[in-house]
Tab-separated table of C-alpha atoms in Angstrom:
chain	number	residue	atom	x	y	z
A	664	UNK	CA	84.125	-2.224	35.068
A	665	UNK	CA	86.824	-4.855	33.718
A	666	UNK	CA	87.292	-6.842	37.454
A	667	UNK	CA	83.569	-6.728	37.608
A	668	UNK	CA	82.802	-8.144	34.112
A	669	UNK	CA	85.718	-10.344	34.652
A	670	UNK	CA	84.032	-11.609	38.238
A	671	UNK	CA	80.436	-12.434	36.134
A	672	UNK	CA	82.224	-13.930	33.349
A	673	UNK	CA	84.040	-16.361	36.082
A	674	UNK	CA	80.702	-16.761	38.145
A	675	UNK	CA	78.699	-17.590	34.462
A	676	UNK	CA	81.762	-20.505	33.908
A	677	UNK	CA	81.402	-21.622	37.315
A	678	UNK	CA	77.148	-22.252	37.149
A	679	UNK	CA	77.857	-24.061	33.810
A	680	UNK	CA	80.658	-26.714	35.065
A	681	UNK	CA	78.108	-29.247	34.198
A	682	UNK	CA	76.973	-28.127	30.848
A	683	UNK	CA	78.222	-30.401	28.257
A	684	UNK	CA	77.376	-28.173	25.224
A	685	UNK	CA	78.821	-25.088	26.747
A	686	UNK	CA	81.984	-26.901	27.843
A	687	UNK	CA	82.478	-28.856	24.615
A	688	UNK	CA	81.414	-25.074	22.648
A	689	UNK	CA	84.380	-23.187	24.852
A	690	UNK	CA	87.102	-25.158	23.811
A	691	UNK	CA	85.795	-26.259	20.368
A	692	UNK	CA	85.455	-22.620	18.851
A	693	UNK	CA	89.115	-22.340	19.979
A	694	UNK	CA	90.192	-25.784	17.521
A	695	UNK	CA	88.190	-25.211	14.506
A	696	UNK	CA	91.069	-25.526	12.126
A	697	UNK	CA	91.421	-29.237	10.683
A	698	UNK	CA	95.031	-29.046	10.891
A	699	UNK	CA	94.950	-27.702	14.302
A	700	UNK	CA	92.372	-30.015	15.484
A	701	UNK	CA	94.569	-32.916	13.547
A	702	UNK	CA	97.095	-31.404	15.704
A	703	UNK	CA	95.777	-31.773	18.731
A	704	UNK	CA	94.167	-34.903	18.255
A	705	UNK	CA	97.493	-36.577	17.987
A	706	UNK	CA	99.195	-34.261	20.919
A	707	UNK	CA	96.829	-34.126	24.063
A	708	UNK	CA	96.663	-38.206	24.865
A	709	UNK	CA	100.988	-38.091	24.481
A	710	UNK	CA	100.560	-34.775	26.827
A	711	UNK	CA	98.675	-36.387	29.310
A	712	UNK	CA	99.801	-39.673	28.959
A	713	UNK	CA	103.287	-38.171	29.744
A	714	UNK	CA	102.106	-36.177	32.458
A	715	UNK	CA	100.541	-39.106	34.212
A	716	UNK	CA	104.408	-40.427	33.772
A	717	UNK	CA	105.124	-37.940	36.392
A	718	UNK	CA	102.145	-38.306	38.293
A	719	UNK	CA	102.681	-41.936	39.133
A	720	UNK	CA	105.893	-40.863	40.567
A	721	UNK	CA	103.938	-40.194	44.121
A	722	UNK	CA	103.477	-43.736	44.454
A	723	UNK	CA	100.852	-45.286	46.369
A	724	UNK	CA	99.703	-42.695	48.240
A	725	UNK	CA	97.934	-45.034	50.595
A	726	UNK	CA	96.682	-48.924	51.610
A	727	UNK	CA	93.606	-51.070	52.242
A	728	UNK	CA	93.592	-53.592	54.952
A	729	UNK	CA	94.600	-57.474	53.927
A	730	UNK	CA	90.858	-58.396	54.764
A	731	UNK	CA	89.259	-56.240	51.559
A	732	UNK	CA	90.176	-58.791	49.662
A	733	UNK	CA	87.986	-57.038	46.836
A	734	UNK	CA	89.923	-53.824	47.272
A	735	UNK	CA	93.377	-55.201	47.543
A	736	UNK	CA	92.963	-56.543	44.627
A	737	UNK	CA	91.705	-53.373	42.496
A	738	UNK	CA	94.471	-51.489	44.342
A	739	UNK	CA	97.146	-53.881	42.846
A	740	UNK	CA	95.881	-54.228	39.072
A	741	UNK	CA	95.317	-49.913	39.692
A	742	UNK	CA	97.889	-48.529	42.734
A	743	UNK	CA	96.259	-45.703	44.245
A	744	UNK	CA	98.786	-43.547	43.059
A	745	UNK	CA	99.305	-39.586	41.735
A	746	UNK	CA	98.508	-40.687	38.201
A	747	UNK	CA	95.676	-43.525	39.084
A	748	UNK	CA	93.780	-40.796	41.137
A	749	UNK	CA	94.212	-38.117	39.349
A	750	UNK	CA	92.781	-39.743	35.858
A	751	UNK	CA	89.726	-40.913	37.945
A	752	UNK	CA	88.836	-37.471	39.191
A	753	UNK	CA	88.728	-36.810	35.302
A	754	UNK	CA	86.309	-40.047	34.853
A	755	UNK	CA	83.979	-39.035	37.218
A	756	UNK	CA	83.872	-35.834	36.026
A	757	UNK	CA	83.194	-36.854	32.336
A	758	UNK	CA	80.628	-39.159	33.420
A	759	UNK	CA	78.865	-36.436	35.086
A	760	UNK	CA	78.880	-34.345	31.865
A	761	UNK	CA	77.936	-37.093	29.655
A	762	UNK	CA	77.063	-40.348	31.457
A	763	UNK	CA	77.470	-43.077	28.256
A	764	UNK	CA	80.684	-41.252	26.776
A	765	UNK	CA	81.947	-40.863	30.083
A	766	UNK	CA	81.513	-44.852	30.839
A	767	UNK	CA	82.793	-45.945	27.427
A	768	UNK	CA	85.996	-43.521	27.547
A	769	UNK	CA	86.619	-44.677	31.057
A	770	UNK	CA	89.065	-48.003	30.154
A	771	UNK	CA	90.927	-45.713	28.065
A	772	UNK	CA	91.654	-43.438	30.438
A	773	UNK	CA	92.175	-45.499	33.345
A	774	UNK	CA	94.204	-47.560	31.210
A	775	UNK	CA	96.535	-44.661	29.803
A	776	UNK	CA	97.187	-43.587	33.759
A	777	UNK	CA	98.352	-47.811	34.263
A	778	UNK	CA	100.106	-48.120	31.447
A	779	UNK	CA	101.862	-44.679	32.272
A	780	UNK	CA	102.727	-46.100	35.897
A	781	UNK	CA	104.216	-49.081	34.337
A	782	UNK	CA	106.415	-47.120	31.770
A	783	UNK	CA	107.397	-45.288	35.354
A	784	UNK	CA	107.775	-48.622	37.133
A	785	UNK	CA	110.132	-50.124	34.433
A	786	UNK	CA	112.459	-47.472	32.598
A	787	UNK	CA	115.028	-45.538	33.746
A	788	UNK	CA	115.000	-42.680	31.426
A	789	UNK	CA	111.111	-42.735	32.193
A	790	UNK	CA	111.605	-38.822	33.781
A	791	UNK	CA	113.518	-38.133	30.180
A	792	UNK	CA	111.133	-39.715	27.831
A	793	UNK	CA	108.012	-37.801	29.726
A	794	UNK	CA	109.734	-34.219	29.212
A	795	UNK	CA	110.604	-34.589	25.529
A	796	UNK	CA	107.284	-35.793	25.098
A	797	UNK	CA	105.837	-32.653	26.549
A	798	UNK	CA	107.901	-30.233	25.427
A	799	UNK	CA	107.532	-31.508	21.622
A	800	UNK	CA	103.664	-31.559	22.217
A	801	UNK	CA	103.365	-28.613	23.532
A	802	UNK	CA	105.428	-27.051	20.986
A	803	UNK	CA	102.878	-28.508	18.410
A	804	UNK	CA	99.870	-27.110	19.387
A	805	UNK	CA	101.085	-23.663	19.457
A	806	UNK	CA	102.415	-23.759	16.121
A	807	UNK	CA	98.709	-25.445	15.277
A	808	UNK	CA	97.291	-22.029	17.065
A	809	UNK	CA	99.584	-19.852	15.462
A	810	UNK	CA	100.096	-20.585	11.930
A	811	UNK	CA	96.802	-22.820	11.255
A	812	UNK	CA	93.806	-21.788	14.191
A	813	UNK	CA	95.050	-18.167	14.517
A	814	UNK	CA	93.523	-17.544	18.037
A	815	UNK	CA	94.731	-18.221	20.929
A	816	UNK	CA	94.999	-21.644	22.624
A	817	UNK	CA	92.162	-21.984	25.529
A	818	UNK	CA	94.410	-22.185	28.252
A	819	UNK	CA	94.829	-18.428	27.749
A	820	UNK	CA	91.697	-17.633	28.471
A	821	UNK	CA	90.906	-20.353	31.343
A	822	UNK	CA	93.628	-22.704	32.008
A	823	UNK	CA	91.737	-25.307	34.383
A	824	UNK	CA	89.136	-25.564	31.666
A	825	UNK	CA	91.270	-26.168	28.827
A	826	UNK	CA	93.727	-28.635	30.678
A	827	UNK	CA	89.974	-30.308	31.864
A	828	UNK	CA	88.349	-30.500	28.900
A	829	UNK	CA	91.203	-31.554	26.562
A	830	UNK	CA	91.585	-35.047	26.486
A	831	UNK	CA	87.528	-34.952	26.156
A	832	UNK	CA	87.342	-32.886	23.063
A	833	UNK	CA	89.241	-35.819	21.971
A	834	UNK	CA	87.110	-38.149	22.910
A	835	UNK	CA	84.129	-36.415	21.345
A	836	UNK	CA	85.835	-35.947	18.189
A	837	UNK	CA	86.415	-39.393	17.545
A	838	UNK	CA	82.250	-39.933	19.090
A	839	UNK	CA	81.264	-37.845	16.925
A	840	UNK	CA	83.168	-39.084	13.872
A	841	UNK	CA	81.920	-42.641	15.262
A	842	UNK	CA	78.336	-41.693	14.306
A	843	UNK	CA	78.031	-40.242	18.136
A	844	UNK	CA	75.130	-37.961	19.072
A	845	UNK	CA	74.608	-36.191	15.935
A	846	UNK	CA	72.185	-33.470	17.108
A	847	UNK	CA	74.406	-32.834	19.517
A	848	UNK	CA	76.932	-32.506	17.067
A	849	UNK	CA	75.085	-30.357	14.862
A	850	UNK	CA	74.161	-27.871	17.549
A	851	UNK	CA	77.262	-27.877	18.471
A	852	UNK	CA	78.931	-26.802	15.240
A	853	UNK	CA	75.912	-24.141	15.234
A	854	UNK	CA	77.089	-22.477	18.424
A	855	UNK	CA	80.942	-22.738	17.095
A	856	UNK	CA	80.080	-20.827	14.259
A	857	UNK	CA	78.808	-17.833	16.394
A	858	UNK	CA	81.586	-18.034	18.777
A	859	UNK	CA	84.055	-17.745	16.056
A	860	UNK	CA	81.516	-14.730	14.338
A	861	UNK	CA	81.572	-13.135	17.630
A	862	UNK	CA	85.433	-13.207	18.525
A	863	UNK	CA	86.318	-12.015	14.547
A	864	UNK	CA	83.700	-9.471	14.624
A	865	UNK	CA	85.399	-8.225	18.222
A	866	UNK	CA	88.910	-8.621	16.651
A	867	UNK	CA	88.035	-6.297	13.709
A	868	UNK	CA	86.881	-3.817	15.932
A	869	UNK	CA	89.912	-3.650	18.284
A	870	UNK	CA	91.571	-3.682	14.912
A	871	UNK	CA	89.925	-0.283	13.888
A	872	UNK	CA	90.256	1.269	17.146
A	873	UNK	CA	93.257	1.051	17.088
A	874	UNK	CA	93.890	2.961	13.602
């Protein structure tokens, strides 16, 4: 019964890549804390900022012709590179979920993967800086899950999610603090609430169980 619940469980996920309320609701329930979300608010852009560090490491990973002038051009102020690339998957993504957030948090994005490439580009100890950067991060949000959230970060439970959907939960947060969508807001905290009901009432009863 467990692989098969676990299969329906991933096929559910998979159908609702494109819901913005059930993404945002999956890894929201799991930063509910304000110390934890304070947390992570401050650690995901210097985890993937730093991760786009070593992502821009590829290089340009290929070339236009000399005749698009158009595309030479984009290519030089953005080099198609590991980090470049890999931040605009992300954009096209978010746009997808959430067309208007999605367009204004582009620059910001696109503009953490160049800056990243530039850090890359022009210091030495780039490789060094990029690690302890991670590694304190990291090391934050755990202790945020631990001591303050006291459930388990997302990545547990689905790491491509968590790792997708971080740097947007950002983004939202400060939307929504911005005046952003409120009913989405609001029906989001809604469906929060239950998910948290749910997962304490389920914890109690494991709890019992087991005594």
């Amino acid at each position: 019964m467990a692989p098969q619940h676990s299969r329906l469980e991933e096929s559910k996920q998979s159908s609702r890549i494109f819901d913005l309320k059930y993404q945002l609701k999956e890894y929201a329930s799991h930063h509910n804390n304000s110390v934890n979300i304070g947390i992570h608010l401050t650690c995901i852009p210097l985890i993937l900022w730093s991760f786009l560090v070593f992502a821009s490491k590829t290089g340009p990973l290929f070339h236009v012709s000399a005749s698009s002038k158009v595309l030479a051009r984009l290519f030089q102020i953005f080099p198609p590179n590991g980090s470049i690339l890999f931040m605009a998957s992300y954009c096209l993504y978010y746009i997808k979920l959430d067309k208007v957030a999605g367009l204004l948090t582009m620059p910001l994005f696109m503009g953490l993967a160049k800056t990243a490439t530039e850090f890359n580009n022009t210091r030495a100890d780039a490789t060094k800086v990029a690690a302890l950067i991670q590694i304190v991060a990291w090391s934050a949000q755990f202790i945020g899950h631990g001591v303050y959230e006291k459930r388990a970060p997302k990545l547990l439970d689905n790491l491509l999610q968590a790792v997708v959907l971080a740097p947007y939960f950002v983004a939202y947060e400060v939307l929504f603090t911005l005046g952003y969508r409120p009913k989405l807001k609001a029906e989001l905290s809604k469906l929060v609430e239950a998910d948290i009901r749910e997962w304490k009432a389920k914890k109690a009863l494991e709890a019992q169980k087991r005594s």
